[in-house]
Amino acid sequence: MLTATVLANPRLATNPVLATGTKSPERGPSEDGFAPLRKIGTVSSFARNKTIFNEGDAAEFSYKVIAGAVRLCKVLPDGRRQIAFFFMPGDYFGLGQAGEHAYTAEAVSDVTLACYARRRMEGLCDELPGVRKELVSRLHRDLSDAQKHLVMLGRQTAKERVASFLLILVERVRAKDGDTIDLPMGRQDIADYLGLTIETVCRALSDLKRSKVISTPNTHQAVLHDIAALHKTCENEL
Amino acid sequence: MLTATVLANPRLATNPVLATGTKSPERGPSEDGFAPLRKIGTVSSFARNKTIFNEGDAAEFSYKVIAGAVRLCKVLPDGRRQIAFFFMPGDYFGLGQAGEHAYTAEAVSDVTLACYARRRMEGLCDELPGVRKELVSRLHRDLSDAQKHLVMLGRQTAKERVASFLLILVERVRAKDGDTIDLPMGRQDIADYLGLTIETVCRALSDLKRSKVISTPNTHQAVLHDIAALHKTCENEL
DNA sequence: CGGATGGTTGATGCGTTTCAACAGAGGTGG
DNA sequence: CCACCTCTGTTGAAACGCATCAACCATCCG
């Protein structure tokens, strides 16, 4: 169904270099400043809920999502979890890492990734100013996204956070038909992204459904009928 | 007084290039990979609560804090405010910006800054791999800090957030005598950093005082008597 | 069909916010 | 130099929003 069926038979892998025979060179269009990366990319796949790397692991690779979705999270000793990012097809993550990863990356759905060895990326940065600019630009955009996220967690109510979340998603798939968005992540993931409980997320979604602002044909899709109302709900421009 | 008395007679300035006659070249030690920046830095000063740049302004400069403290914040239309970063002496901010600033920077106390024109910084990045590496490294550290901040706002209680905040500060001034830390920012700033109200911050501090974990000789200093207890309070390693 | 997984809804409690009063520090002018 | 005023911080009481606990429902799959 949905985005989770990219792989007919998903292969497990705990480390890209060990991934199940998927070291074929990366293919396909890549129109951004990272185009030169295509030459050094290898492809790797991870099944749903598998760990791509753990907090504390040596940072060997940077990644691009080819298909599926990835979550970056931190977990407290008592189990509380906070998701910092969701990465969708076309997004890069693990950029600019030196030493250890500061967070854990997991596959939200079955995922196909392009992997770039850190040393080879550094080489490209030294050779090609365009790659360096793209790296800095993407890091800066991530930082900017994180700051918007801080506003959501620090200063918005539950309903505002859910509305903001839907607007962020619709913004990132502005190629899709109409106002239907895929939600590859489950409710618990949404809750952990928004700093709420799963029940509160459900109630906020139900509120929005009751007021006809959205509808949910199934748990992994949402139709946004009234985007203006969503913007008004999270009374800010983010 | 405290850190706010760096300038005997602080000058107001709304833009570094317009700063009151303080375009002298930067001086002093700078042992990091950004050492080459010294050649292109000019000095500028801002009085307490003055805006250094606004969200939406063209990003002309990057900055280093020489003295005082700076806050980076976003404000919602209805006045709710979230502070994303405090920058202390030695910290850089506004790095890697292209186009517009994504947030507002204000002087927490009277502040002295080194300013680096964006174009000249880019030139240095192209010429010197060390500068590029330092830029990427610092952006990545900021991103990592922002993620820890997300955990605080999304998953910690009020008391845990305040304890974490104190521990972050003591970590950043690990040169100071004993366990006394300066709090250049007011209670409202702390509240806006932690996603709480000023009253809740006060109450959490009072709790910690009552249990002898800290004491506050004045509102702009805190003595941490029991750092282990603080760590235990925010039951996580961050 | 039966169990497991994930999602939804309801009732109650707690933590934080809100509203309000007050206290202390700093600055100004008489 | 002190009275006064303002700004910031602190404490208390009440209200509210979200979390918690619990039951129920839907879908998927063996």
mmCIF file of N, CA and C (backbone and C1' of nucleotides) in Angstrom, chain C residues 3-23:
data_model
loop_
_atom_site.group_PDB
_atom_site.id
_atom_site.type_symbol
_atom_site.label_atom_id
_atom_site.label_comp_id
_atom_site.label_asym_id
_atom_site.label_seq_id
_atom_site.Cartn_x
_atom_site.Cartn_y
_atom_site.Cartn_z
ATOM 1 P P DG C 3 -7.461 -16.284 20.927
ATOM 2 O "O5'" DG C 3 -6.119 -15.480 20.612
ATOM 3 C "C5'" DG C 3 -5.049 -16.146 19.939
ATOM 4 C "C4'" DG C 3 -4.148 -15.112 19.309
ATOM 5 C "C3'" DG C 3 -3.767 -13.977 20.255
ATOM 6 O "O3'" DG C 3 -2.356 -13.837 20.254
ATOM 7 C "C1'" DG C 3 -4.597 -13.114 18.204
ATOM 8 P P DA C 4 -1.616 -12.809 21.196
ATOM 9 O "O5'" DA C 4 -1.088 -11.779 20.112
ATOM 10 C "C5'" DA C 4 -0.579 -12.267 18.865
ATOM 11 C "C4'" DA C 4 -0.237 -11.082 17.972
ATOM 12 C "C3'" DA C 4 0.306 -9.874 18.731
ATOM 13 O "O3'" DA C 4 1.369 -9.289 17.982
ATOM 14 C "C1'" DA C 4 -1.625 -9.256 17.517
ATOM 15 P P DT C 5 2.299 -8.157 18.634
ATOM 16 O "O5'" DT C 5 1.969 -6.858 17.763
ATOM 17 C "C5'" DT C 5 1.901 -6.964 16.333
ATOM 18 C "C4'" DT C 5 1.174 -5.757 15.790
ATOM 19 C "C3'" DT C 5 1.569 -4.435 16.474
ATOM 20 O "O3'" DT C 5 2.050 -3.545 15.484
ATOM 21 C "C1'" DT C 5 -0.779 -4.622 16.279
ATOM 22 P P DG C 6 2.628 -2.096 15.897
ATOM 23 O "O5'" DG C 6 1.414 -1.142 15.535
ATOM 24 C "C5'" DG C 6 0.813 -1.237 14.252
ATOM 25 C "C4'" DG C 6 -0.397 -0.338 14.195
ATOM 26 C "C3'" DG C 6 -0.169 1.054 14.805
ATOM 27 O "O3'" DG C 6 -0.705 2.016 13.913
ATOM 28 C "C1'" DG C 6 -2.036 0.021 15.816
ATOM 29 P P DG C 7 -0.739 3.545 14.246
ATOM 30 O "O5'" DG C 7 -2.261 3.803 14.609
ATOM 31 C "C5'" DG C 7 -3.256 3.480 13.652
ATOM 32 C "C4'" DG C 7 -4.626 3.722 14.225
ATOM 33 C "C3'" DG C 7 -4.856 5.135 14.773
ATOM 34 O "O3'" DG C 7 -6.017 5.672 14.148
ATOM 35 C "C1'" DG C 7 -5.522 3.498 16.351
ATOM 36 P P DT C 8 -6.477 7.165 14.437
ATOM 37 O "O5'" DT C 8 -7.609 6.978 15.540
ATOM 38 C "C5'" DT C 8 -8.786 6.236 15.215
ATOM 39 C "C4'" DT C 8 -9.689 6.169 16.427
ATOM 40 C "C3'" DT C 8 -10.034 7.516 17.061
ATOM 41 O "O3'" DT C 8 -11.440 7.700 16.951
ATOM 42 C "C1'" DT C 8 -9.498 5.882 18.704
ATOM 43 P P DT C 9 -12.122 9.055 17.364
ATOM 44 O "O5'" DT C 9 -12.589 8.766 18.864
ATOM 45 C "C5'" DT C 9 -13.489 7.695 19.122
ATOM 46 C "C4'" DT C 9 -13.678 7.521 20.614
ATOM 47 C "C3'" DT C 9 -13.961 8.813 21.390
ATOM 48 O "O3'" DT C 9 -15.181 8.661 22.107
ATOM 49 C "C1'" DT C 9 -12.311 7.511 22.481
ATOM 50 P P DG C 10 -15.816 9.876 22.890
ATOM 51 O "O5'" DG C 10 -15.592 9.436 24.412
ATOM 52 C "C5'" DG C 10 -16.047 8.176 24.866
ATOM 53 C "C4'" DG C 10 -15.630 7.952 26.310
ATOM 54 C "C3'" DG C 10 -15.817 9.158 27.239
ATOM 55 O "O3'" DG C 10 -16.480 8.717 28.424
ATOM 56 C "C1'" DG C 10 -13.601 8.325 27.401
ATOM 57 P P DA C 11 -16.843 9.705 29.585
ATOM 58 O "O5'" DA C 11 -15.715 9.388 30.664
ATOM 59 C "C5'" DA C 11 -15.677 8.118 31.316
ATOM 60 C "C4'" DA C 11 -14.699 8.157 32.478
ATOM 61 C "C3'" DA C 11 -14.907 9.307 33.474
ATOM 62 O "O3'" DA C 11 -14.591 8.827 34.776
ATOM 63 C "C1'" DA C 11 -12.752 9.503 32.512
ATOM 64 P P DT C 12 -14.765 9.817 36.043
ATOM 65 O "O5'" DT C 12 -13.238 10.137 36.397
ATOM 66 C "C5'" DT C 12 -12.348 9.047 36.673
ATOM 67 C "C4'" DT C 12 -10.944 9.562 36.837
ATOM 68 C "C3'" DT C 12 -10.774 10.702 37.842
ATOM 69 O "O3'" DT C 12 -9.845 10.283 38.830
ATOM 70 C "C1'" DT C 12 -9.602 11.156 35.831
ATOM 71 P P DG C 13 -9.444 11.256 40.046
ATOM 72 O "O5'" DG C 13 -7.953 11.659 39.652
ATOM 73 C "C5'" DG C 13 -7.041 10.642 39.253
ATOM 74 C "C4'" DG C 13 -5.702 11.288 38.902
ATOM 75 C "C3'" DG C 13 -5.222 12.323 39.909
ATOM 76 O "O3'" DG C 13 -3.839 12.102 40.150
ATOM 77 C "C1'" DG C 13 -5.405 13.311 37.750
ATOM 78 P P DC C 14 -3.039 12.970 41.233
ATOM 79 O "O5'" DC C 14 -1.983 13.709 40.303
ATOM 80 C "C5'" DC C 14 -1.409 13.011 39.201
ATOM 81 C "C4'" DC C 14 -0.685 13.998 38.331
ATOM 82 C "C3'" DC C 14 0.101 15.053 39.112
ATOM 83 O "O3'" DC C 14 1.355 15.189 38.499
ATOM 84 C "C1'" DC C 14 -1.396 16.099 37.620
ATOM 85 P P DG C 15 2.544 15.985 39.212
ATOM 86 O "O5'" DG C 15 2.982 17.002 38.070
ATOM 87 C "C5'" DG C 15 3.024 16.553 36.717
ATOM 88 C "C4'" DG C 15 3.062 17.742 35.790
ATOM 89 C "C3'" DG C 15 3.974 18.873 36.245
ATOM 90 O "O3'" DG C 15 4.578 19.424 35.096
ATOM 91 C "C1'" DG C 15 1.757 19.676 36.115
ATOM 92 P P DT C 16 5.780 20.435 35.189
ATOM 93 O "O5'" DT C 16 5.261 21.715 34.387
ATOM 94 C "C5'" DT C 16 4.610 21.533 33.138
ATOM 95 C "C4'" DT C 16 3.606 22.632 32.922
ATOM 96 C "C3'" DT C 16 4.170 24.048 33.089
ATOM 97 O "O3'" DT C 16 4.054 24.709 31.838
ATOM 98 C "C1'" DT C 16 2.057 23.810 34.165
ATOM 99 P P DT C 17 4.415 26.269 31.706
ATOM 100 O "O5'" DT C 17 2.979 26.969 31.748
ATOM 101 C "C5'" DT C 17 1.974 26.517 30.855
ATOM 102 C "C4'" DT C 17 0.682 27.270 31.082
ATOM 103 C "C3'" DT C 17 0.813 28.789 31.006
ATOM 104 O "O3'" DT C 17 -0.262 29.278 30.189
ATOM 105 C "C1'" DT C 17 -0.170 28.164 33.072
ATOM 106 P P DT C 18 -0.332 30.796 29.788
ATOM 107 O "O5'" DT C 18 -1.358 31.442 30.817
ATOM 108 C "C5'" DT C 18 -2.616 30.805 31.034
ATOM 109 C "C4'" DT C 18 -3.315 31.426 32.223
ATOM 110 C "C3'" DT C 18 -3.199 32.948 32.319
ATOM 111 O "O3'" DT C 18 -4.526 33.486 32.384
ATOM 112 C "C1'" DT C 18 -2.718 31.941 34.401
ATOM 113 P P DC C 19 -4.812 35.050 32.202
ATOM 114 O "O5'" DC C 19 -5.032 35.534 33.710
ATOM 115 C "C5'" DC C 19 -5.970 34.852 34.532
ATOM 116 C "C4'" DC C 19 -5.823 35.295 35.966
ATOM 117 C "C3'" DC C 19 -5.588 36.799 36.162
ATOM 118 O "O3'" DC C 19 -6.497 37.277 37.144
ATOM 119 C "C1'" DC C 19 -3.995 35.559 37.365
ATOM 120 P P DA C 20 -6.615 38.836 37.468
ATOM 121 O "O5'" DA C 20 -5.843 38.956 38.857
ATOM 122 C "C5'" DA C 20 -6.114 38.014 39.892
ATOM 123 C "C4'" DA C 20 -5.107 38.176 41.009
ATOM 124 C "C3'" DA C 20 -4.665 39.619 41.281
ATOM 125 O "O3'" DA C 20 -4.893 39.941 42.639
ATOM 126 C "C1'" DA C 20 -2.813 38.164 41.210
ATOM 127 P P DA C 21 -4.857 41.474 43.131
ATOM 128 O "O5'" DA C 21 -3.824 41.400 44.345
ATOM 129 C "C5'" DA C 21 -3.819 40.267 45.198
ATOM 130 C "C4'" DA C 21 -2.434 40.090 45.774
ATOM 131 C "C3'" DA C 21 -1.786 41.392 46.279
ATOM 132 O "O3'" DA C 21 -1.422 41.244 47.635
ATOM 133 C "C1'" DA C 21 -0.275 40.153 44.928
ATOM 134 P P DC C 22 -0.858 42.502 48.459
ATOM 135 O "O5'" DC C 22 0.697 42.182 48.531
ATOM 136 C "C5'" DC C 22 1.117 40.839 48.824
ATOM 137 C "C4'" DC C 22 2.588 40.694 48.478
ATOM 138 C "C3'" DC C 22 3.471 41.841 48.982
ATOM 139 O "O3'" DC C 22 4.543 41.295 49.715
ATOM 140 C "C1'" DC C 22 3.986 41.281 46.759
ATOM 141 P P DA C 23 5.374 42.205 50.729
ATOM 142 O "O5'" DA C 23 6.875 41.826 50.392
ATOM 143 C "C5'" DA C 23 7.181 40.507 49.918
ATOM 144 C "C4'" DA C 23 8.509 40.552 49.191
ATOM 145 C "C3'" DA C 23 9.459 41.634 49.715
ATOM 146 O "O3'" DA C 23 10.761 41.097 49.770
ATOM 147 C "C1'" DA C 23 9.104 41.921 47.403
#
